[in-house]
Coordinates of C-alpha atoms in Angstrom, one line a residue:
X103 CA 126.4 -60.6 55.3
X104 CA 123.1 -61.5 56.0
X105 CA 121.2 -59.2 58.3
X106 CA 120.2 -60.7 62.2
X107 CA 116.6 -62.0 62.2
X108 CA 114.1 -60.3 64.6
X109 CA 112.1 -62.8 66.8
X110 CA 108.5 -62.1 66.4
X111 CA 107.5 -60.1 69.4
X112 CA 105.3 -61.6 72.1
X113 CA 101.4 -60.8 72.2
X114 CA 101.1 -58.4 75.2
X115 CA 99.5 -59.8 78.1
X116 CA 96.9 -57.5 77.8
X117 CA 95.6 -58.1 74.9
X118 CA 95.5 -62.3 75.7
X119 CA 94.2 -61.2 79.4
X120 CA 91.2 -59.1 77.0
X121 CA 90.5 -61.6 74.9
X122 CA 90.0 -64.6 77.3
X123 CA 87.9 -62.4 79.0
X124 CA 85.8 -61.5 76.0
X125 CA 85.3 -65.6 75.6
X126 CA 84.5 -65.8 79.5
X127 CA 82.2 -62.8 79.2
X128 CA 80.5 -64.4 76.1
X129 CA 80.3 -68.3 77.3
X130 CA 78.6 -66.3 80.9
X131 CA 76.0 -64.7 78.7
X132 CA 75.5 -67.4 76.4
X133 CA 71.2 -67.4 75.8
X134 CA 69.6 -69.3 72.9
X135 CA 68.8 -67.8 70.2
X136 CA 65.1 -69.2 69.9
X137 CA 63.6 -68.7 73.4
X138 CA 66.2 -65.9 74.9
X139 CA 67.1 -67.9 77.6
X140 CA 70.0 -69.6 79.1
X141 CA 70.9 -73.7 80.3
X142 CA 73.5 -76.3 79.9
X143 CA 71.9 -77.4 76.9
X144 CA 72.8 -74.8 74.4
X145 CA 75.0 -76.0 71.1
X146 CA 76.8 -74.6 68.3
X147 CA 75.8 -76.2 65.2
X148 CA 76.3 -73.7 62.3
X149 CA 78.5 -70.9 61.6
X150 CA 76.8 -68.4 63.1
X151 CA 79.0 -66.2 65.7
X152 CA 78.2 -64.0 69.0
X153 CA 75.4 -64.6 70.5
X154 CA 73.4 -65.8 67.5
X155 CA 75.2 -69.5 67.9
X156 CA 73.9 -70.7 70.9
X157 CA 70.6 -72.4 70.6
X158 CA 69.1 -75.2 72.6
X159 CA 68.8 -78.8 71.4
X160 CA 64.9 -78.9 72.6
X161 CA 64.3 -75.3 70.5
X162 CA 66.3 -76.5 67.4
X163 CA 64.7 -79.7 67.1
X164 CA 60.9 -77.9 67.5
X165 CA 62.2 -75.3 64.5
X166 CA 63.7 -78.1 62.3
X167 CA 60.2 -80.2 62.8
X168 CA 57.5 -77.1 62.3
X169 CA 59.7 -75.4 59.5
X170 CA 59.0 -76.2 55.8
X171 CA 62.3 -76.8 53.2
X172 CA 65.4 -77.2 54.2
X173 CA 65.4 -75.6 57.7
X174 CA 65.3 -79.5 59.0
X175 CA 69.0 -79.5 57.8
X176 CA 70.1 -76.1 57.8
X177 CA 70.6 -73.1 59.7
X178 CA 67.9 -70.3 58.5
X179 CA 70.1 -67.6 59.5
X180 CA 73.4 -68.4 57.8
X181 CA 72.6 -71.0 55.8
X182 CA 74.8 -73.4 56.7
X183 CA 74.1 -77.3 57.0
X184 CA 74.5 -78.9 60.2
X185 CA 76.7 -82.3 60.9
X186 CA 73.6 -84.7 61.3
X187 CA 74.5 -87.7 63.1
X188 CA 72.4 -90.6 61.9
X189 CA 71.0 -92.6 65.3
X190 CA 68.8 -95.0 64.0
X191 CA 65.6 -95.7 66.3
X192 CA 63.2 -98.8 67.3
X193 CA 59.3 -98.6 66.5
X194 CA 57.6 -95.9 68.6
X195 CA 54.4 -96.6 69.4
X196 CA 54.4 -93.2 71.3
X197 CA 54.1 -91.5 68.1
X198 CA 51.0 -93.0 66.7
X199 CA 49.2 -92.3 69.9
X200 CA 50.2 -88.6 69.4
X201 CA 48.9 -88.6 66.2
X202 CA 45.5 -89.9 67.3
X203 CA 45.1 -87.5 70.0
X204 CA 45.8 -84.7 67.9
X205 CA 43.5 -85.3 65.1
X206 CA 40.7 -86.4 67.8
X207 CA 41.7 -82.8 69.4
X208 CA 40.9 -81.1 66.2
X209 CA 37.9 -82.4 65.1
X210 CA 36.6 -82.1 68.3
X211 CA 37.4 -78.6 68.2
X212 CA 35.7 -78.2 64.7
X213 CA 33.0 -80.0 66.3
X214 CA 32.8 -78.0 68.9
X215 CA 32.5 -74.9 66.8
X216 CA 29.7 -76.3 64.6
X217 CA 27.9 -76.9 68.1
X218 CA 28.3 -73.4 69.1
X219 CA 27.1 -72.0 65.9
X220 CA 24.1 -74.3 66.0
X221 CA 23.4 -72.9 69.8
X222 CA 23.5 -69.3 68.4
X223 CA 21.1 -69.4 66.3
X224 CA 19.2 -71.5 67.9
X225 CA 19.4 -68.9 70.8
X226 CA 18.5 -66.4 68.1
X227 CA 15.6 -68.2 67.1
X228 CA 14.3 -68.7 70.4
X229 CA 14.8 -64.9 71.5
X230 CA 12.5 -64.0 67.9
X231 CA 9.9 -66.5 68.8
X232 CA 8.9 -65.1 72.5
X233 CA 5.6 -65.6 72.0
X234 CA 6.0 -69.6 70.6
X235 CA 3.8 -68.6 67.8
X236 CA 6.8 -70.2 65.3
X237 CA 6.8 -72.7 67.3
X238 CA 3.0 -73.5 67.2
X239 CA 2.8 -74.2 63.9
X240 CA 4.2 -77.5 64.0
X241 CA 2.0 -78.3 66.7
X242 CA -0.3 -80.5 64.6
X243 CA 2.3 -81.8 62.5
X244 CA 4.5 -85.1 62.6
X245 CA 7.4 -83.0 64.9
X246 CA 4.8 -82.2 67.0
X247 CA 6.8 -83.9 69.5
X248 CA 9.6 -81.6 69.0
X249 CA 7.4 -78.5 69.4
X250 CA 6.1 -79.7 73.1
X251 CA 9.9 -79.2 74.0
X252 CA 11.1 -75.8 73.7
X253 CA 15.2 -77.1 73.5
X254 CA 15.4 -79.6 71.2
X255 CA 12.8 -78.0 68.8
X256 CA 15.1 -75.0 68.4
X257 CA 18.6 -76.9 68.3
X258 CA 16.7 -78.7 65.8
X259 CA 15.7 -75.1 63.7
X260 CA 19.8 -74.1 64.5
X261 CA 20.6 -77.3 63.0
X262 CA 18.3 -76.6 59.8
X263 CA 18.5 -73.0 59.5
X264 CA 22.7 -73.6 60.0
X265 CA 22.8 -76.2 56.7
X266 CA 20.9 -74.1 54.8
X267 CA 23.1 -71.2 55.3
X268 CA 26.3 -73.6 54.4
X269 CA 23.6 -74.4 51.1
X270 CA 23.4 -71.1 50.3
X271 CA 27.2 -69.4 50.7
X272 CA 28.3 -72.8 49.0
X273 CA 26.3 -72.1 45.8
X274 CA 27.3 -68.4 46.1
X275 CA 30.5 -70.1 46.0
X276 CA 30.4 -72.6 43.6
X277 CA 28.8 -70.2 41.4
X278 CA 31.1 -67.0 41.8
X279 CA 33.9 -69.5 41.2
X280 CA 32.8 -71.8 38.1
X281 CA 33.8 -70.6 34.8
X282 CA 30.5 -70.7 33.0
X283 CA 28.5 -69.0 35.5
X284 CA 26.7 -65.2 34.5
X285 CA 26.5 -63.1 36.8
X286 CA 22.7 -63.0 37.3
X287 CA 21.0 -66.0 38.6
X288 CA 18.2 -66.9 36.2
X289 CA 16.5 -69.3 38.6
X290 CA 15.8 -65.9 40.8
X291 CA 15.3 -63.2 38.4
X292 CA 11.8 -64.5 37.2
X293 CA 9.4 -62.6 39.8
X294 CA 6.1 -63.8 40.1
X295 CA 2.5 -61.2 40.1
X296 CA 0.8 -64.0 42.0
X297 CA 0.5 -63.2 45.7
X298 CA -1.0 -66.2 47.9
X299 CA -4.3 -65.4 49.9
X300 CA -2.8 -67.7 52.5
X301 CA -0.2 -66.9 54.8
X302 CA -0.1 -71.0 55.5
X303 CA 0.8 -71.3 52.1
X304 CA 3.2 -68.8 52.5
X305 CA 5.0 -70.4 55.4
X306 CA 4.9 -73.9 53.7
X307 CA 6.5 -72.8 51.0
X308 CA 9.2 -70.9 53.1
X309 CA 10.1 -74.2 55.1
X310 CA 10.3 -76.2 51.7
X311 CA 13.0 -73.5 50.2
X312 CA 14.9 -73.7 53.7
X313 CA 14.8 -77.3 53.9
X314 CA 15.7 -77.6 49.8
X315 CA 18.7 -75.5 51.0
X316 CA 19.4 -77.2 54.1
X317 CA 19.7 -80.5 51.7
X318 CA 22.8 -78.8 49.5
X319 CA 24.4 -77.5 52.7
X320 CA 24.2 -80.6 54.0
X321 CA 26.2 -82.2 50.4
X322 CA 28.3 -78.9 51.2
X323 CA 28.8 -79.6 54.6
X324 CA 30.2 -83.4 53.9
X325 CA 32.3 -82.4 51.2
X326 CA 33.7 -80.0 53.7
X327 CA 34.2 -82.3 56.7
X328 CA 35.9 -84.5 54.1
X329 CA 38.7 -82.2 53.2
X330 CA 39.1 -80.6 56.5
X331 CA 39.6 -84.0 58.1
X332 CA 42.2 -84.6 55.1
X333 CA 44.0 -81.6 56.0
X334 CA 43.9 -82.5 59.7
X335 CA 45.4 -85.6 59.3
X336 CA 48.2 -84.5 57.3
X337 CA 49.0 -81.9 58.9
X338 CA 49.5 -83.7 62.3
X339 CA 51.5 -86.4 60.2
X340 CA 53.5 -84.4 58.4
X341 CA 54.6 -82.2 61.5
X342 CA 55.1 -85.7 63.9
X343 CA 56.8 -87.6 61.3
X344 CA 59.6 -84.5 60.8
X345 CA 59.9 -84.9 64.7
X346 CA 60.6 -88.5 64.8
X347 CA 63.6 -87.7 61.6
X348 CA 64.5 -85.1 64.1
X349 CA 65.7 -87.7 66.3
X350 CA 66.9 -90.0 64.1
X351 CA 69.0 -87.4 62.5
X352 CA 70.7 -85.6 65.2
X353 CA 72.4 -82.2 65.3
X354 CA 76.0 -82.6 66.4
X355 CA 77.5 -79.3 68.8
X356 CA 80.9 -78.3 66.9
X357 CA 81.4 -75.6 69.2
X358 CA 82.2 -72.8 67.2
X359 CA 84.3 -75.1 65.1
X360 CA 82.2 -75.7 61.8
X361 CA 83.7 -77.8 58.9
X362 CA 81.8 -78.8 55.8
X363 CA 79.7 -81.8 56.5
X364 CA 79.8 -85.2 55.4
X365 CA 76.3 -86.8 55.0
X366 CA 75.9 -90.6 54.1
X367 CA 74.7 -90.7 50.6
X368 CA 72.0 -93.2 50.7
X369 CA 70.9 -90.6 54.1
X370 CA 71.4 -87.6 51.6
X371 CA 69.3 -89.0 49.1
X372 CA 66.6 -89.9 51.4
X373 CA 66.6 -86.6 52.7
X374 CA 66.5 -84.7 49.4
X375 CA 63.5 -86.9 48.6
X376 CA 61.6 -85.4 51.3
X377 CA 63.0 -82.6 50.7
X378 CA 64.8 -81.5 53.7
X379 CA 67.9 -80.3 52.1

């Protein structure tokens, strides 16, 4: 004879009462993950679990747009991919203004730094030259009408004295870094017996090495500007383009209930070509 079956035991009622009360306690204290803090706009996109799986939309779409790899489509913490929903989205002209005022921001700021560097040593200059006796000099010259005003004729010695400083780090540079270069500088290790009865000559010959200088800081200075302005605007692009794909490709909330995804091919292959994921 076969034996009686045994019906599977009920779960207690205390352990169902505990357990919904874990998930009320844990939905209460849900916070995101990114800023600490709570709202109704927290999702669960990945397969993260406690109270590393809420995040807000706002928060993951700033991460996915500022991150580099595949943190646009994936979760950095577990790795998983999220369920990107494709929403495809009209011209922007929003975005291009963005980009404008962001490069104008930064060059201005760069600009901005040039002038203050320019104003301390002009400052410098000023504080050195008490007596105008510097200043004096090119009283009889052809910037003698620079040297009747005390402001622009030292912004115009920061503005000299600065590019000739960029001169001469930039052939430090160039010359520290190029392959062929010795380390002594034949140019300067010739030293002259001949000492000049003139202090005017002197002084002439002092501007004409500053100025020679302030020329290559000048070619320095452009080549600079150049690359920094390059960077600038990619930069900007780069990070306002990912935040456009961030709303084209939108993370979908699976509430604690992650599956594999399933990604459009011709979207996965765009993707991988930007390499996003």
């Amino acid at each position: 004879m076969d034996s009686p079956r045994l019906a599977p035991h009920p779960p207690a009622r205390g352990s169902l009462k505990g357990a919904a009360d874990e998930e009320i306690e844990a939905a209460s204290a849900a916070c995101c993950r990114i800023c600490l803090d709570s709202g109704d706009d927290l999702i669960s996109p990945c397969m993260c679990k406690g109270t590393q799986q809420f995040v807000h939309r706002s928060c993951l779409d700033h991460w996915r747009s500022i991150r580099e790899g595949t943190a646009f489509s994936h979760c950095t913490t577990c790795k998983a991919q999220f369920h990107l929903r494709v929403q495809f989205l009209e011209g922007d002209g929003g975005c291009k203004m963005k980009f404008r005022l962001f490069v104008a921001r930064d060059i201005l700021l760069v600009f901005l730094a040039i002038q203050t560097a320019v104003a301390a040593i002009g400052g410098v200059a000023y504080w050195l030259d008490k007596g105008g006796h510097f200043r004096n000099r090119f009283a009889d010259g052809w910037v003698h009408i620079l040297s009747k005003h005390p402001v622009p004729f030292y912004y115009c010695v920061g503005v000299v004295v600065f590019f000739a400083l960029v001169g001469v780090f930039g052939l430090i540079l160039h010359c520290s870094t190029s392959p062929s270069s010795n380390n002594d500088f034949p140019c300067f290790a010739r030293s002259s017996n001949r000492r000049s009865d003139s202090s005017d000559d002197d002084f002439v010959v002092v501007v004409v090495i500053v100025i020679i200088f302030a020329i290559v800081g000048i070619v320095y200075a452009f080549i600079a500007a150049t690359i920094a302005v390059q960077r600038i605007f990619q930069r900007h692009y780069h990070i306002l383009a990912k935040k456009e794909l961030t709303k084209e490709y939108v993370v979908e909330d699976l509430r604690g209930g992650y599956t594999p995804p399933k990604l459009d091919p011709e979207h996965e292959q765009r993707l991988k070509k930007l390499q996003l994921i």
